[in-house]
């Protein structure tokens, strides 16, 4: 049986429906390696264990615990919590890190409630002091920085996707060990059908993207929203949107940037036809460089823009795309 | 059928929100307090089922400071039959663990077949509470539903995550959380506001609920550090004179952003 380092950090890695490690994995293991020895838990069908374990080791897992699905394909949350609780009992880590995804938050919530662990959500980083591992937070859209720690016991934290840039060194020969899971018999909701999200484009993912081009109600229609996608492609950027654009059906909710959508902190954020409501700013105001194009010179987005253009997106953006293409040629 | 809707009072996001640099807690005086929009949507799900299904009782439950009662009363004005508020000075700065234990006790006291919450509150944005609550209550949870169907014996709906879209279902009793994809809530009308004054509004303390939140009773998450970031200043703004696209291209290239 594997020995576990005294400074072990247990990391739950999400597995995509396609059977690969979720894109959040590298950041989670990167964060874990900053404060201790990463031990990964993978819950997946047995035939995927070998390849997922080696991928986890490449991303920095010193030890990989593998658990069978245990019903995780037909029941929500509970089978994964049972596996994570069993892994906790085996490893006795200083902290448990989980992706701040919808599934991850549910797992973290149930685990913390079941075991009376202190819980920190949406951490943008982790640190360690004399008392143990602490979570770093960016509060109210980045207006405040804060850190939190448990009064005693381990830290359970969900980590914002795309927020951690640190990467762990890859581990050449990881210890891989099957985990024995003790079921809890807690009742779970059933998954009656599932349609996987098909990656429809080669565009970068919004979370963690280096560049984001977002469109708002000013684009006017789903057809005309294509302009946002064209500029995104010209810049190699991800596509974002305001809630008004999502509500109007120009793009799916997964593109929403803001307080109740995705929080991004890219090198470049371009806001097209977005007024800059406080709830939108909450999701993007920590971007390094903000560019805004809006025909209303009084739009609040200009208060935080590094480069603002008072103009019509349908005039300015096609000219911008042409100029970028010309410079490239 | 008894449906409990969890509603929360939050700082109005249209105003400036502040954290006290001394305590790390939300500075209540810095902004207006309102009923969280997502909680109103959760209440709308319950009320529209109740409208169509005689014999349905809807109760709003909240853990909040005493002066929040007026905000919670809006839930009664919208159409909930009664309200239960947990008020206790010991709850100032409660972490997620304490909040979940208290709300689980409150919901148990209220009695429920279905608990409906928002998926994310606009101030806490924890999004973990529904799952914590379900674990404490020993019932299934179906979170982040963008469509909901309630029947006498179960609840089902659509759950969109990064990975894909699932149809999920659970037998009652259960906890669900809903997303802002669901319809806007109704406005309270004059009749509702008048009626709300006569509806039962119970206020309970931690002692009434038998919940111990003493620091030694369970680990809690505490803020160890808070700092305010300097506000972001504006850069330059130009008015398009027919060449703004070209100017922007030059700016992006010069700053190695294109
Ligand atoms: C609880 C809560 C949570 C919320 N969460 C979010 C969130 O997560 N994300 C979010 O974005 N919003 C959120 N909102 C909504 C937010 O308050 C705003 O309503 C929304 O951001 C407005 O989107 P918009 O800027 O696209 O639309 P509008 O405010 O209508 O602005 C459209 C802009 O386009 C400009 N325009 C029009 N035509 C053109 C043109 N041809 N060229 C250039 N400019 C043009 C107009 O001048 C205008 O400024 C939330 C609200 C609440 C209450
Ligand atoms: N203090 C509270 N009182 C009542 N309901 C709450 C409270 N805190 C959270 N909730 C409920 O839990 C949901 C998710 O909140 P959160 O976990 O803070 O994002 C909210 O939309 C509410 O329905």
XYZ file of C-alpha atoms and ligand atoms in Angstrom:
663
model
C 0.000 0.000 0.000
C 1.170 3.487 -0.836
C 2.620 5.742 1.842
C 1.303 9.274 1.787
C 3.433 12.321 2.459
C 2.572 14.317 5.583
C 1.913 17.358 3.384
C -0.386 15.532 0.973
C -2.960 17.580 -0.924
C -5.846 15.487 -2.238
C -7.054 16.672 -5.648
C -10.279 15.496 -7.276
C -9.820 15.557 -11.047
C -12.956 15.878 -13.192
C -13.222 13.525 -16.150
C -15.008 14.700 -19.313
C -17.752 12.604 -20.958
C -15.192 11.935 -23.680
C -13.024 10.182 -21.099
C -10.237 12.757 -20.762
C -9.094 14.801 -17.773
C -11.011 18.103 -17.595
C -9.065 21.237 -18.499
C -9.198 22.328 -14.849
C -6.810 19.485 -13.898
C -3.527 21.246 -14.675
C -4.375 24.267 -12.506
C -5.624 22.108 -9.619
C -2.448 20.014 -9.566
C -0.369 23.167 -10.076
C -1.997 24.758 -7.027
C -1.579 21.564 -4.969
C 2.126 21.346 -5.783
C 2.646 24.897 -4.481
C 1.567 23.868 -0.982
C 2.317 20.151 -0.713
C 2.463 16.770 -2.441
C -0.374 16.280 -4.931
C -2.392 13.062 -4.654
C -4.980 12.796 -7.421
C -8.309 10.983 -7.249
C -9.867 9.835 -10.505
C -13.386 8.418 -10.615
C -13.925 6.740 -13.996
C -14.704 3.500 -15.771
C -11.965 0.924 -15.085
C -10.797 0.790 -18.712
C -9.805 4.481 -18.574
C -7.792 4.272 -15.336
C -4.401 3.621 -16.917
C -4.442 6.470 -19.425
C -6.026 8.975 -17.026
C -3.438 8.095 -14.353
C -0.570 8.710 -16.691
C -2.112 12.026 -17.797
C -2.491 13.032 -14.135
C 1.165 12.172 -13.452
C 2.231 14.285 -16.429
C 0.353 17.177 -14.792
C 2.132 16.585 -11.474
C 0.306 13.910 -9.465
C 2.826 11.982 -7.339
C 0.204 9.419 -6.420
C -2.993 8.590 -8.283
C -5.927 6.868 -6.609
C -8.354 5.297 -9.049
C -11.984 4.530 -8.243
C -14.608 2.864 -10.416
C -17.679 4.840 -11.418
C -19.763 3.300 -8.633
C -22.900 4.633 -10.321
C -21.474 8.112 -11.008
C -22.793 7.876 -14.570
C -26.399 7.455 -13.447
C -26.497 9.167 -10.039
C -25.591 12.785 -9.283
C -22.756 13.716 -6.935
C -23.123 11.073 -4.198
C -20.904 8.317 -5.731
C -18.092 10.845 -6.235
C -18.465 12.142 -2.666
C -18.284 8.578 -1.363
C -15.054 8.023 -3.315
C -13.563 11.313 -2.136
C -14.467 10.616 1.501
C -12.815 7.179 1.227
C -9.724 8.762 -0.332
C -9.647 11.300 2.482
C -9.644 8.546 5.104
C -6.737 6.854 3.352
C -4.582 9.914 2.705
C -5.379 12.292 5.605
C -4.358 15.271 3.486
C -3.820 18.851 4.679
C -6.280 20.058 2.052
C -8.749 18.787 -0.540
C -8.891 20.736 -3.817
C -11.844 20.430 -6.176
C -12.715 22.293 -9.372
C -15.227 25.115 -8.886
C -17.389 23.548 -11.617
C -21.078 22.850 -11.075
C -20.310 19.199 -10.281
C -17.276 20.130 -8.202
C -19.207 22.565 -6.028
C -21.836 19.929 -5.259
C -19.173 17.368 -4.355
C -17.335 19.866 -2.145
C -20.545 20.933 -0.412
C -21.633 17.399 0.385
C -18.169 16.332 1.543
C -17.797 19.354 3.846
C -21.286 18.886 5.291
C -20.806 15.131 5.779
C -17.476 15.451 7.577
C -17.878 18.908 9.161
C -14.896 20.281 7.269
C -14.364 24.004 6.774
C -15.153 24.921 3.183
C -13.783 27.715 0.995
C -15.266 28.267 -2.454
C -14.026 29.850 -5.657
C -10.410 30.175 -4.533
C -8.133 31.835 -7.081
C -5.040 30.403 -5.399
C -3.791 28.582 -2.331
C -1.001 29.332 0.125
C 0.478 27.890 3.268
C 1.385 29.450 6.597
C 2.386 27.977 9.977
C -1.185 26.892 10.666
C -1.782 25.101 7.384
C -3.189 25.621 3.920
C -5.233 28.729 3.175
C -7.370 29.812 0.247
C -6.990 33.081 -1.641
C -10.071 34.830 -2.977
C -10.952 37.650 -5.310
C -14.166 39.181 -3.952
C -16.850 41.411 -5.526
C -15.482 41.162 -9.029
C -11.881 41.650 -8.006
C -12.454 44.827 -5.984
C -11.102 43.057 -2.889
C -8.488 40.395 -2.241
C -8.992 38.109 0.732
C -7.609 34.941 2.270
C -9.471 32.385 4.351
C -8.401 29.467 6.513
C -10.086 26.782 8.616
C -10.154 27.353 12.385
C -8.953 23.745 12.634
C -8.957 20.617 10.498
C -8.232 20.327 6.789
C -9.164 22.920 4.164
C -11.675 21.852 1.526
C -11.603 24.347 -1.329
C -13.069 24.695 -4.794
C -10.675 26.409 -7.176
C -11.868 28.811 -9.899
C -11.250 27.330 -13.324
C -8.521 29.068 -15.247
C -7.415 31.142 -12.228
C -4.217 29.279 -11.329
C -1.309 29.700 -13.735
C 1.184 27.614 -11.727
C 1.946 24.213 -13.217
C 3.437 21.235 -11.374
C 6.459 19.359 -12.630
C 5.529 16.133 -14.283
C 6.087 12.926 -12.326
C 7.888 10.176 -14.234
C 6.891 7.177 -12.152
C 3.759 7.860 -10.127
C 2.320 5.462 -7.589
C -1.044 4.312 -8.966
C -3.371 2.567 -6.569
C -6.962 1.382 -6.815
C -9.150 2.888 -4.101
C -11.631 0.883 -2.065
C -14.759 2.979 -1.766
C -17.161 2.756 1.161
C -20.649 3.609 -0.112
C -22.798 5.971 1.969
C -26.323 5.017 0.885
C -27.160 8.754 0.800
C -30.055 9.169 -1.655
C -29.058 10.729 -4.991
C -30.870 12.282 -7.924
C -30.828 10.148 -11.061
C -29.429 11.142 -14.436
C -32.059 9.980 -16.912
C -30.301 11.156 -20.078
C -27.187 13.056 -21.053
C -26.084 14.940 -24.141
C -22.391 15.755 -24.180
C -21.347 19.272 -25.136
C -19.790 18.916 -28.553
C -16.847 21.189 -29.101
C -18.223 23.148 -32.044
C -15.203 25.282 -32.703
C -11.472 25.395 -32.466
C -11.738 28.624 -30.467
C -10.100 28.781 -27.041
C -12.220 28.017 -24.012
C -13.581 31.128 -22.280
C -12.297 30.175 -18.837
C -8.604 30.875 -18.598
C -8.408 32.353 -22.126
C -5.604 34.864 -22.757
C -7.879 36.956 -24.952
C -11.643 37.378 -24.901
C -13.933 39.211 -27.325
C -17.426 39.731 -25.897
C -20.593 41.034 -27.485
C -23.650 42.610 -25.910
C -27.156 43.683 -26.791
C -25.614 46.246 -29.144
C -24.979 43.448 -31.666
C -28.721 43.415 -32.299
C -29.326 39.812 -33.378
C -27.908 36.298 -33.377
C -27.015 36.712 -37.076
C -25.098 39.896 -36.463
C -23.372 38.431 -33.384
C -21.161 36.606 -35.950
C -19.118 39.824 -36.021
C -17.965 39.047 -32.462
C -16.865 35.578 -33.563
C -15.015 36.983 -36.581
C -13.003 39.375 -34.434
C -12.360 36.613 -31.891
C -10.954 34.432 -34.667
C -8.812 37.264 -36.013
C -7.284 37.677 -32.541
C -7.251 34.007 -31.524
C -9.632 34.902 -28.698
C -12.483 33.169 -26.871
C -16.047 34.436 -27.317
C -17.887 35.995 -24.378
C -21.189 37.828 -23.978
C -23.243 40.004 -21.661
C -26.333 38.634 -19.988
C -28.513 40.740 -22.261
C -26.944 39.007 -25.286
C -27.510 35.601 -23.683
C -31.095 36.447 -22.711
C -31.777 37.582 -26.280
C -30.540 34.207 -27.519
C -27.510 35.468 -29.487
C -25.260 32.885 -27.739
C -25.639 30.114 -25.154
C -25.372 30.873 -21.432
C -21.954 29.199 -21.209
C -20.524 32.364 -22.835
C -21.897 34.767 -20.226
C -19.250 36.882 -18.537
C -20.071 38.490 -15.213
C -21.215 38.049 -11.726
C -23.581 35.202 -12.534
C -21.537 33.932 -15.458
C -17.866 33.221 -15.980
C -15.154 35.365 -14.344
C -12.264 36.013 -16.700
C -8.920 37.744 -16.201
C -7.356 37.723 -19.688
C -4.500 39.773 -21.126
C -6.985 41.394 -23.507
C -10.742 41.886 -23.116
C -12.682 43.484 -25.961
C -16.256 44.604 -25.167
C -18.445 45.197 -28.232
C -21.848 46.860 -27.777
C -21.769 46.265 -24.015
C -22.819 49.089 -21.677
C -20.670 47.921 -18.770
C -23.259 47.253 -16.057
C -21.686 46.568 -12.688
C -22.641 42.880 -12.896
C -20.793 42.564 -16.187
C -17.728 44.414 -14.916
C -17.616 42.037 -11.940
C -16.594 39.261 -14.316
C -13.950 41.057 -16.369
C -12.543 44.152 -14.689
C -9.323 42.401 -13.657
C -8.356 41.955 -17.333
C -4.934 43.389 -18.118
C -6.057 45.502 -21.063
C -9.682 46.422 -21.730
C -10.874 47.691 -25.111
C -14.452 48.906 -25.543
C -16.452 49.952 -28.572
C -19.834 51.507 -27.888
C -21.799 54.191 -29.680
C -22.838 55.824 -26.413
C -19.947 57.935 -25.106
C -21.502 57.890 -21.621
C -21.536 54.081 -21.349
C -19.958 53.039 -18.016
C -17.676 50.549 -19.771
C -15.492 53.533 -20.795
C -14.745 54.214 -17.108
C -12.576 51.092 -17.002
C -11.427 50.845 -20.625
C -7.756 51.316 -21.467
C -8.726 52.018 -25.062
C -12.270 53.169 -25.738
C -13.871 53.950 -29.067
C -17.136 55.853 -29.272
C -18.436 54.407 -32.491
C -20.619 51.852 -34.248
C -19.356 48.279 -33.950
C -20.602 47.560 -37.481
C -18.287 50.299 -38.824
C -15.277 49.893 -36.549
C -14.975 46.127 -36.222
C -14.942 45.163 -39.942
C -12.277 47.829 -40.488
C -10.297 46.479 -37.525
C -10.477 42.917 -38.860
C -9.329 44.088 -42.309
C -6.460 46.088 -40.803
C -5.334 43.126 -38.708
C -5.434 40.863 -41.765
C -3.453 43.414 -43.786
C -0.765 43.702 -41.097
C -0.462 39.935 -40.939
C -0.107 39.505 -44.707
C -47.376 19.546 -1.035
C -45.171 21.877 0.972
C -42.503 23.824 -0.890
C -39.876 25.783 1.016
C -38.025 28.489 -0.922
C -34.735 29.784 0.462
C -34.384 33.497 -0.065
C -31.542 35.742 0.890
C -31.069 39.443 1.396
C -28.059 40.757 -0.517
C -26.438 44.115 -1.232
C -27.925 45.618 -4.370
C -25.440 44.830 -7.119
C -26.338 48.023 -8.921
C -24.600 49.915 -6.132
C -21.072 49.819 -4.815
C -20.395 46.779 -2.674
C -17.852 46.999 0.105
C -16.124 44.673 2.510
C -15.139 46.083 5.863
C -11.350 46.028 5.952
C -11.535 45.540 9.716
C -13.818 42.522 9.981
C -13.762 41.201 6.437
C -17.551 41.133 6.558
C -19.876 42.776 4.084
C -20.316 46.416 4.984
C -24.089 46.614 5.326
C -24.206 50.373 5.347
C -22.373 50.721 2.028
C -25.267 49.701 -0.194
C -29.003 49.140 -0.471
C -30.256 45.730 0.630
C -32.559 43.792 -1.679
C -34.051 40.326 -2.074
C -31.631 38.328 -4.207
C -32.982 38.148 -7.752
C -32.197 34.425 -8.040
C -34.215 33.752 -4.894
C -37.150 35.602 -6.449
C -36.887 33.325 -9.482
C -36.830 30.292 -7.178
C -39.986 31.614 -5.529
C -41.569 32.089 -8.966
C -41.009 28.371 -9.727
C -42.809 27.461 -6.507
C -45.629 29.980 -6.967
C -46.385 28.994 -10.542
C -46.653 25.356 -9.461
C -48.882 26.402 -6.561
C -51.090 28.478 -8.903
C -51.724 25.381 -10.994
C -51.913 22.895 -8.140
C -54.413 23.545 -5.345
C -53.274 22.294 -1.966
C -49.702 23.536 -2.421
C -48.226 25.562 0.418
C -45.234 27.819 -0.234
C -43.077 29.111 2.618
C -40.024 31.368 2.369
C -37.148 30.698 4.752
C -34.147 32.919 5.356
C -31.249 33.336 7.710
C -30.648 37.055 8.002
C -30.176 39.986 10.348
C -33.252 41.280 12.150
C -33.607 44.372 9.974
C -33.916 42.157 6.878
C -37.474 41.194 7.773
C -38.861 43.898 5.489
C -36.934 42.465 2.549
C -38.115 38.919 3.271
C -41.682 40.180 3.488
C -41.475 40.887 -0.238
C -41.678 37.098 -0.668
C -45.024 37.167 1.124
C -46.201 40.055 -1.048
C -45.293 38.017 -4.136
C -47.497 35.187 -2.916
C -45.766 32.905 -0.398
C -48.153 31.840 2.378
C -45.754 32.285 5.292
C -42.187 33.166 6.239
C -39.622 31.827 8.677
C -36.572 33.917 9.533
C -33.620 32.763 11.596
C -32.223 35.726 13.529
C -29.375 35.453 15.992
C -26.497 37.792 16.829
C -24.190 34.750 16.898
C -24.756 34.351 13.141
C -22.924 37.530 12.111
C -20.202 36.432 9.709
C -21.470 32.823 9.561
C -19.441 30.677 7.151
C -20.950 28.208 4.700
C -20.804 25.320 7.182
C -22.735 27.217 9.846
C -25.205 28.597 7.296
C -25.918 25.105 5.972
C -26.442 23.629 9.435
C -28.766 26.472 10.438
C -30.787 26.383 7.217
C -31.104 22.586 7.433
C -32.542 22.950 10.937
C -34.854 25.767 9.803
C -36.121 23.818 6.803
C -36.695 20.760 8.996
C -38.702 22.869 11.408
C -40.741 24.304 8.535
C -41.386 20.828 7.093
C -40.987 20.253 3.361
C -41.538 18.010 0.382
C -39.365 20.182 -1.847
C -36.764 22.869 -1.107
C -35.966 25.324 -3.913
C -32.883 27.549 -3.781
C -30.964 29.739 -6.192
C -27.883 28.190 -7.799
C -25.590 31.047 -6.785
C -26.283 33.985 -4.549
C -25.118 37.301 -5.952
C -23.084 38.157 -2.874
C -21.744 34.865 -1.605
C -21.583 33.176 -4.991
C -20.790 30.030 -3.048
C -23.143 27.834 -4.996
C -22.503 24.996 -2.554
C -25.359 25.527 -0.172
C -27.993 23.351 -1.888
C -25.673 20.316 -1.869
C -24.664 20.915 1.757
C -28.300 21.222 2.719
C -29.219 17.995 0.918
C -26.427 16.132 2.703
C -27.620 17.383 6.104
C -31.243 16.564 5.297
C -30.408 13.149 3.859
C -32.274 13.839 0.616
C -31.226 13.931 -3.064
C -30.204 17.219 -4.662
C -30.576 18.309 -8.273
C -28.739 21.568 -8.820
C -28.396 24.193 -11.543
C -31.735 23.395 -13.197
C -32.664 25.591 -16.161
C -36.079 23.918 -16.511
C -38.119 22.298 -13.741
C -41.109 19.946 -13.656
C -42.702 19.267 -10.286
C -45.163 16.415 -9.690
C -46.863 15.046 -6.580
C -44.050 12.572 -5.969
C -40.976 13.883 -7.748
C -39.078 16.675 -9.391
C -37.164 16.612 -12.663
C -35.403 19.063 -14.881
C -32.615 20.094 -17.196
C -29.134 20.526 -15.815
C -26.532 22.174 -18.032
C -22.896 21.885 -17.004
C -19.600 22.461 -18.792
C -19.618 18.823 -19.858
C -23.084 18.727 -21.354
C -26.800 18.769 -20.655
C -28.435 16.158 -18.454
C -32.041 15.367 -17.664
C -32.196 14.592 -13.968
C -34.928 13.472 -11.608
C -35.378 12.853 -7.922
C -38.107 11.465 -5.707
C -39.469 13.837 -3.054
C -38.427 14.979 -0.540
C -35.568 16.691 -2.380
C -33.563 19.892 -2.734
C -33.212 21.647 -6.089
C -31.411 24.793 -7.160
C -32.419 26.802 -10.205
C -30.529 29.093 -12.598
C -31.330 32.514 -13.995
C -32.434 30.844 -17.252
C -35.832 30.386 -15.580
C -38.427 33.157 -15.985
C -38.291 36.479 -14.145
C -40.331 36.643 -10.999
C -43.719 38.329 -10.789
C -43.982 41.777 -9.189
C -45.935 42.042 -5.955
C -49.189 43.895 -6.623
C -51.055 46.153 -4.216
C -53.349 43.342 -3.076
C -50.331 41.135 -2.401
C -48.583 43.826 -0.397
C -51.673 44.384 1.758
C -52.216 40.642 2.251
C -48.559 40.150 3.237
C -49.115 42.170 6.385
C -51.487 39.532 7.723
C -49.514 36.432 6.761
C -47.668 34.361 9.393
C -44.067 35.517 9.863
C -42.134 33.478 12.393
C -38.757 34.550 13.790
C -36.592 31.913 15.469
C -33.226 31.928 17.259
C -30.437 29.364 17.274
C -31.709 28.149 20.614
C -35.184 27.594 19.162
C -33.577 25.507 16.435
C -31.228 23.686 18.802
C -28.176 24.504 16.692
C -24.806 25.083 18.367
C -22.487 27.350 16.381
C -19.802 27.735 19.060
C -16.338 27.856 17.450
C -15.351 24.546 19.068
C -18.428 22.711 17.747
C -17.046 22.353 14.212
C -14.255 23.831 12.082
C -15.184 27.090 10.414
C -13.729 29.035 7.553
C -12.500 32.451 8.697
C -11.107 35.391 6.770
C -7.472 35.937 7.674
C -6.736 38.816 5.360
C -8.638 41.441 3.366
C -7.342 44.217 1.175
C -8.969 46.570 -1.291
C -7.539 46.821 -4.765
C -7.040 50.320 -6.118
C -9.901 51.071 -8.525
C -9.103 50.772 -12.176
C -8.639 54.089 -13.950
C -9.828 54.896 -17.437
C -7.337 55.076 -20.294
C -8.019 56.950 -23.495
C -11.307 57.175 -25.348
C -11.493 58.345 -28.955
C -14.488 59.166 -31.096
C -14.583 57.275 -34.396
C -13.878 59.570 -37.324
C -13.887 56.780 -39.847
C -10.475 55.367 -39.001
C -10.956 54.021 -35.447
C -10.683 50.413 -36.617
C -7.258 51.112 -38.079
C -6.154 53.014 -34.980
C -7.253 50.148 -32.764
C -5.400 47.650 -34.942
C -2.246 49.733 -34.523
C -2.779 49.933 -30.737
C -3.225 46.169 -30.436
C -0.171 45.435 -32.554
C 1.974 47.967 -30.702
C 1.006 46.361 -27.382
C 1.601 42.860 -28.756
C -2.056 41.975 -28.275
C -2.711 41.039 -31.896
C -28.563 39.707 -10.135
C -28.064 40.134 -11.491
C -27.027 39.434 -12.076
C -26.527 39.806 -13.322
N -25.476 39.111 -13.860
C -24.947 39.531 -15.035
C -23.805 38.866 -15.608
O -23.283 37.891 -15.068
N -23.300 39.334 -16.773
C -23.846 40.418 -17.432
O -23.317 40.797 -18.487
N -24.933 41.027 -16.924
C -25.500 40.603 -15.757
N -26.615 41.240 -15.283
C -27.324 42.208 -16.170
C -26.727 43.595 -16.200
O -27.297 44.374 -15.171
C -27.033 44.281 -17.554
O -28.424 44.274 -17.754
C -26.370 43.617 -18.757
O -24.995 43.400 -18.511
C -26.541 44.517 -19.979
O -26.012 43.896 -21.126
P -25.547 44.789 -22.366
O -24.462 45.700 -21.934
O -25.261 43.858 -23.486
O -26.880 45.560 -22.756
P -27.242 47.099 -22.632
O -27.051 47.595 -21.256
O -28.580 47.255 -23.270
O -26.145 47.800 -23.512
C -26.045 47.677 -24.898
C -25.018 48.694 -25.349
O -24.778 48.553 -26.734
C -24.565 49.854 -27.283
N -24.834 49.752 -28.718
C -26.012 49.548 -29.335
N -25.830 49.459 -30.674
C -24.515 49.621 -30.896
C -23.705 49.638 -32.076
N -24.221 49.441 -33.288
N -22.377 49.853 -31.923
C -21.826 50.061 -30.703
N -22.547 50.037 -29.560
C -23.865 49.816 -29.662
C -25.495 50.754 -26.515
O -25.001 52.100 -26.537
C -25.449 50.149 -25.116
O -24.476 50.783 -24.286
C -27.117 40.887 -14.032
C -28.185 41.576 -13.438
C -28.658 41.216 -12.183
C -29.779 41.989 -11.571
N -28.631 33.129 4.529
C -29.418 32.486 3.655
N -30.753 32.417 3.882
C -31.562 31.776 3.012
N -31.137 31.171 1.903
C -29.831 31.201 1.623
C -28.897 31.859 2.485
N -27.664 31.709 1.926
C -27.832 31.013 0.783
N -29.127 30.698 0.589
C -29.743 29.940 -0.532
O -28.726 29.200 -1.208
C -28.602 29.645 -2.559
C -27.135 29.584 -2.988
O -26.397 30.464 -2.181
P -24.822 30.514 -2.157
O -24.349 29.158 -1.745
O -24.537 31.595 -1.141
O -24.379 30.905 -3.542
C -29.217 31.024 -2.558
O -29.700 31.390 -3.837
C -30.350 30.870 -1.545
O -31.474 30.234 -2.135
